[in-house]
PDB file of C-alpha atoms in Angstrom:
ATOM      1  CA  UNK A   1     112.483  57.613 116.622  1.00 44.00           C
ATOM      2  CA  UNK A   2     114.918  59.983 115.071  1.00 46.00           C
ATOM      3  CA  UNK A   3     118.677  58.416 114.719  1.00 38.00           C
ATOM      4  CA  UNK A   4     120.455  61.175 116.704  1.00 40.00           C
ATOM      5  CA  UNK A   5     118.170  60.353 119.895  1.00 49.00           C
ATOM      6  CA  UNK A   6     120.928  57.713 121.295  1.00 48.00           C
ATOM      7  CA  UNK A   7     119.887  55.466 123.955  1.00 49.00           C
ATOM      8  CA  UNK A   8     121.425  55.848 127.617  1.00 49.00           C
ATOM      9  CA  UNK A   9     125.070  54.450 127.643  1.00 48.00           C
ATOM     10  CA  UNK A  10     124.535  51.355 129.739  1.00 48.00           C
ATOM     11  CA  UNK A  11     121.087  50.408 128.266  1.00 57.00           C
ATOM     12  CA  UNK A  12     121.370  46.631 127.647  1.00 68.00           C
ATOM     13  CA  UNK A  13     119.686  47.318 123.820  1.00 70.00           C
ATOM     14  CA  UNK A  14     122.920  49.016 122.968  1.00 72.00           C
ATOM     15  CA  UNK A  15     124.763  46.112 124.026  1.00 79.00           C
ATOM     16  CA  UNK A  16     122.576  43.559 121.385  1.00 80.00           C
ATOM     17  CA  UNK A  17     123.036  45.931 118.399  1.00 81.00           C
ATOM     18  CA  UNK A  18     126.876  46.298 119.367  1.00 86.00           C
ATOM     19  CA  UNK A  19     127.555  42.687 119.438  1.00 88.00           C
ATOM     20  CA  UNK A  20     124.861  41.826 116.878  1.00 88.00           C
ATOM     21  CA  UNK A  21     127.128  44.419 114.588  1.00 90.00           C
ATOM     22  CA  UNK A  22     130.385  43.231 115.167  1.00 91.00           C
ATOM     23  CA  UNK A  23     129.926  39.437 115.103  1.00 93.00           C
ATOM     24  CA  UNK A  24     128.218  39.693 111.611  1.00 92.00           C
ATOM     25  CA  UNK A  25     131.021  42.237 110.553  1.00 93.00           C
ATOM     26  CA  UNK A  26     133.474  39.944 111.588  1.00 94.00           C
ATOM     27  CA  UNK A  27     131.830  37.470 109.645  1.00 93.00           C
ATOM     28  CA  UNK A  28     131.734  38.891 106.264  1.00 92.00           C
ATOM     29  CA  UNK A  29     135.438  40.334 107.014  1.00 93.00           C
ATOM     30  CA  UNK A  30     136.848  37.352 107.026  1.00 92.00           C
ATOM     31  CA  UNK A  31     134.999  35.964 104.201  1.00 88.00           C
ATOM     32  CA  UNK A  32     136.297  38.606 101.910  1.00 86.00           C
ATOM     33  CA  UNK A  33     139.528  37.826 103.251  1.00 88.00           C
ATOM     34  CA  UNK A  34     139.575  34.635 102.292  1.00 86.00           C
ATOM     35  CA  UNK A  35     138.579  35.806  98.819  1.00 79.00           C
ATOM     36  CA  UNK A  36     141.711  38.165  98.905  1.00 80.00           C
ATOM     37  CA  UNK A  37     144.158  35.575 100.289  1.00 79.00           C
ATOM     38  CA  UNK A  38     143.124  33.155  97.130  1.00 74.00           C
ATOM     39  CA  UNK A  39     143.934  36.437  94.697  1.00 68.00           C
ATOM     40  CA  UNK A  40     140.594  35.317  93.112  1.00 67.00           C
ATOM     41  CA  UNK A  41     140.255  37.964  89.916  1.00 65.00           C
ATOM     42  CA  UNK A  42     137.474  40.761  90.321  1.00 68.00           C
ATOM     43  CA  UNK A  43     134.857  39.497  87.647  1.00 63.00           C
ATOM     44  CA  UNK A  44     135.906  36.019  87.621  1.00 66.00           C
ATOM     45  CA  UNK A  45     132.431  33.720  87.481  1.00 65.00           C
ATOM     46  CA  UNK A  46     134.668  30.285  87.108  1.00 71.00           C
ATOM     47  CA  UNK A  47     132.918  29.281  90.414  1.00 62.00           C
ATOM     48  CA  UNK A  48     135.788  29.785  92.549  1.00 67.00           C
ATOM     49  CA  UNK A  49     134.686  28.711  96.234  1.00 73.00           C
ATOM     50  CA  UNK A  50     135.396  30.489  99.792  1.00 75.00           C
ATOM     51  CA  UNK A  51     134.217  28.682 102.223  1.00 76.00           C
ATOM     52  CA  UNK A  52     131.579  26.806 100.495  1.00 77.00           C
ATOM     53  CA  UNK A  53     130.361  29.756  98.563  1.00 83.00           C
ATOM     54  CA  UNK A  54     131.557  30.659  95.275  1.00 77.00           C
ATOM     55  CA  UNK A  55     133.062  34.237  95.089  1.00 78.00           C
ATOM     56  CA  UNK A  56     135.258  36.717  92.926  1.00 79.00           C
ATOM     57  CA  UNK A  57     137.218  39.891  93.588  1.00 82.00           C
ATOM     58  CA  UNK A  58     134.424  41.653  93.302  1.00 85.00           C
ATOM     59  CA  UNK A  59     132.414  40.045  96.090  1.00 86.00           C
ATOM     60  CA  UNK A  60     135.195  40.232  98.680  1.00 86.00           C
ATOM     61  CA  UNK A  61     135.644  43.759  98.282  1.00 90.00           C
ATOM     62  CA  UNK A  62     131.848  43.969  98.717  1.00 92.00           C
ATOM     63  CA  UNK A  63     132.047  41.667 101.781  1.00 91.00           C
ATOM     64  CA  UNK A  64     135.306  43.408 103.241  1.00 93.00           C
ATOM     65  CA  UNK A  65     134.143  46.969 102.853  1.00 95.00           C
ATOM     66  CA  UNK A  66     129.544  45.378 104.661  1.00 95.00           C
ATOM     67  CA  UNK A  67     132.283  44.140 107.203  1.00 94.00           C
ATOM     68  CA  UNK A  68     134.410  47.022 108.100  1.00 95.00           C
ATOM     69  CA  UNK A  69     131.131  48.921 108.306  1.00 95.00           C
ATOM     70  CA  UNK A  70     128.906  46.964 110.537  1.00 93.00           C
ATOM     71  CA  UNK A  71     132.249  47.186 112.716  1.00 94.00           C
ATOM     72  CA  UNK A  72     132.853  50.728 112.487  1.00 93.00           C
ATOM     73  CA  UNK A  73     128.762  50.792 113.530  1.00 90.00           C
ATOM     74  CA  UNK A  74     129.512  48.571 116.696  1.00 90.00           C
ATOM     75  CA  UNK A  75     132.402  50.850 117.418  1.00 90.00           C
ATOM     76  CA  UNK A  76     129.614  53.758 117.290  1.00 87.00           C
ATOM     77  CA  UNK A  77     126.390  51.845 118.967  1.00 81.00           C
ATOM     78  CA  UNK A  78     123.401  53.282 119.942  1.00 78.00           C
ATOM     79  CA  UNK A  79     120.557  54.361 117.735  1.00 80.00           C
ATOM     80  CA  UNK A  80     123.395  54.102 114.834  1.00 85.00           C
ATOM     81  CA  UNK A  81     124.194  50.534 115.044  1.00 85.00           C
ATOM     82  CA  UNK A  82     120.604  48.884 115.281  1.00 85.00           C
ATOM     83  CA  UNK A  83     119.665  51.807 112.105  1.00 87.00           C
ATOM     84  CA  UNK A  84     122.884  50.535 109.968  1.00 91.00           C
ATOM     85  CA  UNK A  85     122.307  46.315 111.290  1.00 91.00           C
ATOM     86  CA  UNK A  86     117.948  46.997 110.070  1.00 91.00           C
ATOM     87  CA  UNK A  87     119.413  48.732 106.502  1.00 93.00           C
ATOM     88  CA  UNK A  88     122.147  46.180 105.703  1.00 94.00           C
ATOM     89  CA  UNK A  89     120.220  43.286 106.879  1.00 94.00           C
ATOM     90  CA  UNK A  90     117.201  44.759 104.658  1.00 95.00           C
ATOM     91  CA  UNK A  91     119.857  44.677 102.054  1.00 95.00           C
ATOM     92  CA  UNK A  92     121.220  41.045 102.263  1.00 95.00           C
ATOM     93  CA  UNK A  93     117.588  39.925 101.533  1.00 95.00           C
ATOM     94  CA  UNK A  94     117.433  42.181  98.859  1.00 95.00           C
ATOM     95  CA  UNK A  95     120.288  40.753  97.127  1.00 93.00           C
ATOM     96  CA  UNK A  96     119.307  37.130  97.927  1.00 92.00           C
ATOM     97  CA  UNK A  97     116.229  38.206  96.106  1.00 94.00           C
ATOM     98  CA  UNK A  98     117.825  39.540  93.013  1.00 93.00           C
ATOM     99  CA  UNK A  99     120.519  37.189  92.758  1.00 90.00           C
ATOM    100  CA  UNK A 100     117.930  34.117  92.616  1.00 91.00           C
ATOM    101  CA  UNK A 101     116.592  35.586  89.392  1.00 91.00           C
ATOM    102  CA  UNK A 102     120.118  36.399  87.959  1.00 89.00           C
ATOM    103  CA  UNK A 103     121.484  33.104  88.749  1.00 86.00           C
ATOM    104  CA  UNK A 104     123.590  31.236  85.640  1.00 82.00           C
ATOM    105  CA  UNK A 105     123.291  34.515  83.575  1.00 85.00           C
ATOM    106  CA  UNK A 106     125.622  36.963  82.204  1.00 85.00           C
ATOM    107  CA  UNK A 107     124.113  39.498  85.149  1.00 84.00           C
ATOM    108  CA  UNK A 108     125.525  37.500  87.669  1.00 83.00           C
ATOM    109  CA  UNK A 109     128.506  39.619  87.752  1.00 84.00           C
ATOM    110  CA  UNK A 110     128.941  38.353  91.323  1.00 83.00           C
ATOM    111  CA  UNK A 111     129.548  35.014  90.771  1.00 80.00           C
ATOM    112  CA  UNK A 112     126.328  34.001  92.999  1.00 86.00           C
ATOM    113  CA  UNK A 113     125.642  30.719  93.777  1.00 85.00           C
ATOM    114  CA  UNK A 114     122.607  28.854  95.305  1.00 90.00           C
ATOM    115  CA  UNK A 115     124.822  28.259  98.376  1.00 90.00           C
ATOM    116  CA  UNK A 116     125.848  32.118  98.038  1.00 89.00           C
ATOM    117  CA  UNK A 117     121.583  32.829  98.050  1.00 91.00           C
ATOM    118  CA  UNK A 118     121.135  30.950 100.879  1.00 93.00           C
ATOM    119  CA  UNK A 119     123.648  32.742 102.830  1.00 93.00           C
ATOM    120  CA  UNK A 120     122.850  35.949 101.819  1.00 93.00           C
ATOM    121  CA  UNK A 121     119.314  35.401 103.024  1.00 95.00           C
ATOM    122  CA  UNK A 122     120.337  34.037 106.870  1.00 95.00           C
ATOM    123  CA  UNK A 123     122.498  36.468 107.317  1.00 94.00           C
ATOM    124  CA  UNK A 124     120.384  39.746 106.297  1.00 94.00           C
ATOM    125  CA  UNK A 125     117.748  38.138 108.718  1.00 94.00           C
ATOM    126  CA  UNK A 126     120.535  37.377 111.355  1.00 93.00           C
ATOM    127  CA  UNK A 127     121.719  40.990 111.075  1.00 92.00           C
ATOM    128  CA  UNK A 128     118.096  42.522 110.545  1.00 91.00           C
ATOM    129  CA  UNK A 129     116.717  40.556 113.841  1.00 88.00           C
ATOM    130  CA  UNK A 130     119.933  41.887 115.630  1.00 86.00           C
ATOM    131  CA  UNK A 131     118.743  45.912 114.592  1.00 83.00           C
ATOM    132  CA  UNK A 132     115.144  44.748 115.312  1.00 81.00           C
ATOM    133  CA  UNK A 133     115.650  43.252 118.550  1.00 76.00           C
ATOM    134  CA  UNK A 134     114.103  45.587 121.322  1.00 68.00           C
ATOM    135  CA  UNK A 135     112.959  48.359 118.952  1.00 69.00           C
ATOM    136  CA  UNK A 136     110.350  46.765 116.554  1.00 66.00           C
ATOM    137  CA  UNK A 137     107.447  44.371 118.847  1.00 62.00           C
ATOM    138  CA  UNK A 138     103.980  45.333 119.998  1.00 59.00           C
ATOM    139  CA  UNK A 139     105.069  44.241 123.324  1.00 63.00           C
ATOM    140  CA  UNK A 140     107.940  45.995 124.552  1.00 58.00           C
ATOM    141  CA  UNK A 141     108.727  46.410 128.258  1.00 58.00           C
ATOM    142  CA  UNK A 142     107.621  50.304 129.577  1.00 57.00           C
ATOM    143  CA  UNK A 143     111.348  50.960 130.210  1.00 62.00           C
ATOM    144  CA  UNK A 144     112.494  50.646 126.616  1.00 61.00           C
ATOM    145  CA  UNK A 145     113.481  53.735 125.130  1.00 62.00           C
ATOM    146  CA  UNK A 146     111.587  53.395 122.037  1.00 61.00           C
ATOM    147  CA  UNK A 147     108.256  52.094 123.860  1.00 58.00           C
ATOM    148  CA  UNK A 148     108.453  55.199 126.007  1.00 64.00           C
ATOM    149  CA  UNK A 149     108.944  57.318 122.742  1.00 65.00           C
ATOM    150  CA  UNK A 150     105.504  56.130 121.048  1.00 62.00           C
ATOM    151  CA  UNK A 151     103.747  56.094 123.798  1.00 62.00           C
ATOM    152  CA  UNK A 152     104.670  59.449 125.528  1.00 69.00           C
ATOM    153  CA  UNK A 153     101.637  59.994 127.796  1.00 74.00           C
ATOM    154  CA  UNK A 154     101.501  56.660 129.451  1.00 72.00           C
ATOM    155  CA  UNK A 155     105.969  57.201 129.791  1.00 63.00           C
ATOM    156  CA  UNK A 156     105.271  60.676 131.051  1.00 71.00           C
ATOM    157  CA  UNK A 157     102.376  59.330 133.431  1.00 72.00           C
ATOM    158  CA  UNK A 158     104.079  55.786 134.485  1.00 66.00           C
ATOM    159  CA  UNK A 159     107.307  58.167 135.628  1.00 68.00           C
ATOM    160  CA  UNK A 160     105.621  60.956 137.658  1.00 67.00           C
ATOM    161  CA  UNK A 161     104.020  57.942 139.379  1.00 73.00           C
ATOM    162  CA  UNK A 162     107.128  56.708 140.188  1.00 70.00           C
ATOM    163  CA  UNK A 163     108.428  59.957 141.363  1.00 72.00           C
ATOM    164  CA  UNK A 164     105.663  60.056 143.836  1.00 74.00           C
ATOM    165  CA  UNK A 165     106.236  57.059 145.266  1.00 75.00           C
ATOM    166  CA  UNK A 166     108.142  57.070 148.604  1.00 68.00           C
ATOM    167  CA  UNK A 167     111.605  56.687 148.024  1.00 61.00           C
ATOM    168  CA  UNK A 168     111.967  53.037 149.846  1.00 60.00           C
ATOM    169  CA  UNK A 169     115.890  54.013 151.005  1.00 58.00           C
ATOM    170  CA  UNK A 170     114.582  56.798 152.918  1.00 56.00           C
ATOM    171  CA  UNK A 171     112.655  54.665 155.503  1.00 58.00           C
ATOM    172  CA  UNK A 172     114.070  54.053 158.742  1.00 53.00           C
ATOM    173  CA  UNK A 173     116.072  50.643 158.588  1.00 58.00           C
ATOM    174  CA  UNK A 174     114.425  48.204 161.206  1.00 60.00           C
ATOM    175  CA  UNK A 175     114.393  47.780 164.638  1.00 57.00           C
ATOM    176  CA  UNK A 176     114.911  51.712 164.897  1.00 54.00           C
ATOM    177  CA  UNK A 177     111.137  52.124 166.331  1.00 51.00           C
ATOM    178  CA  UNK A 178     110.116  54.974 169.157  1.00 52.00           C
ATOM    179  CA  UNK A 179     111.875  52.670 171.999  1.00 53.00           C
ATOM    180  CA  UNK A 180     115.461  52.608 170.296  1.00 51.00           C
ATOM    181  CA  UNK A 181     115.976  56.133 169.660  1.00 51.00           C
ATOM    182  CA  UNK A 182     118.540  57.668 172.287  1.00 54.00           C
ATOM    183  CA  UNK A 183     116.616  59.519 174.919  1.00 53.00           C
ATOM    184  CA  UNK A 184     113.782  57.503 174.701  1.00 49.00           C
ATOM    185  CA  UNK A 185     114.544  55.585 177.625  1.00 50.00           C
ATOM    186  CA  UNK A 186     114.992  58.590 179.465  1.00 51.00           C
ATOM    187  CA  UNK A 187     112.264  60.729 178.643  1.00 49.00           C
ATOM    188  CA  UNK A 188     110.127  57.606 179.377  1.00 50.00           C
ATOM    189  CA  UNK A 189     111.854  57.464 182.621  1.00 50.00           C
ATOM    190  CA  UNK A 190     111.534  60.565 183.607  1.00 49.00           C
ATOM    191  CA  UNK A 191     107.806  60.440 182.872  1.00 51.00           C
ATOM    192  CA  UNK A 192     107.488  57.615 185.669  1.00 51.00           C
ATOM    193  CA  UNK A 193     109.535  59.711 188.053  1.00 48.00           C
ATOM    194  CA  UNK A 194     107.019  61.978 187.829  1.00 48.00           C
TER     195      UNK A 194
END
């Protein structure tokens, strides 16, 4: 699926990658805020803490400029929010990954912790499963946008059967049978006058 094809307005996926977006860019925002509001220097690796995670200038300005992102994505939605949640969420593993290796060495110019590892791992899979959700499963429901975009034979066959079936507000509401329609009374009336 190509990221300008945007899901219908009121679709209920665009609603999980909105929220998904903004709670985990609310998250990090105030994270690096808290880094900000302690003035902690930019390459400091002292182990100052935030929250229970060490941090430096550095990594709040990393964490305040993920957050203002994944908010400016939930202000967007759509296609563009579940494509930036999958990519950042890819990349908070990523650096969980490298940051394990680069732990208590001069390359840890981050100031990463174990705690800071751990974290970095939930939340790329809380932010990846929040992209994911809906648009990556073998068992999608045959209304989902991105089912009906892989499999566009069975979507083009499953809607022209719909199509043909009668339209069920176009039956006649009940208790409107041949005997109470106006003039039925009469015209059998006039039959037995006959």
């Amino acid at each position: 699926m190509k990221l300008q094809d945007e899901l219908p307005l009121d679709h209920h996926l665009a609603t999980v990658y909105r929220w998904g977006a903004a709670f985990c860019g609310v998250v990090l925002l105030v994270f690096g805020s808290l880094g900000f509001a302690d003035e902690l220097s930019p390459f400091n690796t002292n182990g100052d803490s935030i929250a229970g995670m060490s941090s430096n200038g550095a990594l709040s300005s990393i964490s305040v400029a993920v957050g203002l992102i994944l908010i400016a994505g939930a202000a967007i939605g759509g296609n563009v929010a579940s494509t930036l949640n999958m990519t950042v969420g890819t990349l908070f593993l990523l650096s969980g990954f490298v940051h394990i290796f680069i732990l208590d060495r001069p390359a840890n110019i981050l100031d990463f912790g174990m705690t800071n590892v751990v974290f970095s791992f939930v939340m790329g899979l809380v932010i990846l499963t929040f992209g994911m959700y809906g648009r990556v499963s073998s068992k999608l429901p045959h209304d989902n946008p991105y089912w009906q975009r892989r499999h566009p034979r069975e979507a083009a066959q499953e809607s022209l059967t719909r199509r043909r079936q009668p339209d069920p507000a176009a039956k006649l509401p009940t208790g409107t049978g041949r005997t109470a329609l106006p003039g039925a009374a009469r015209s059998s009336g006039s039959r037995h006058s006959r």
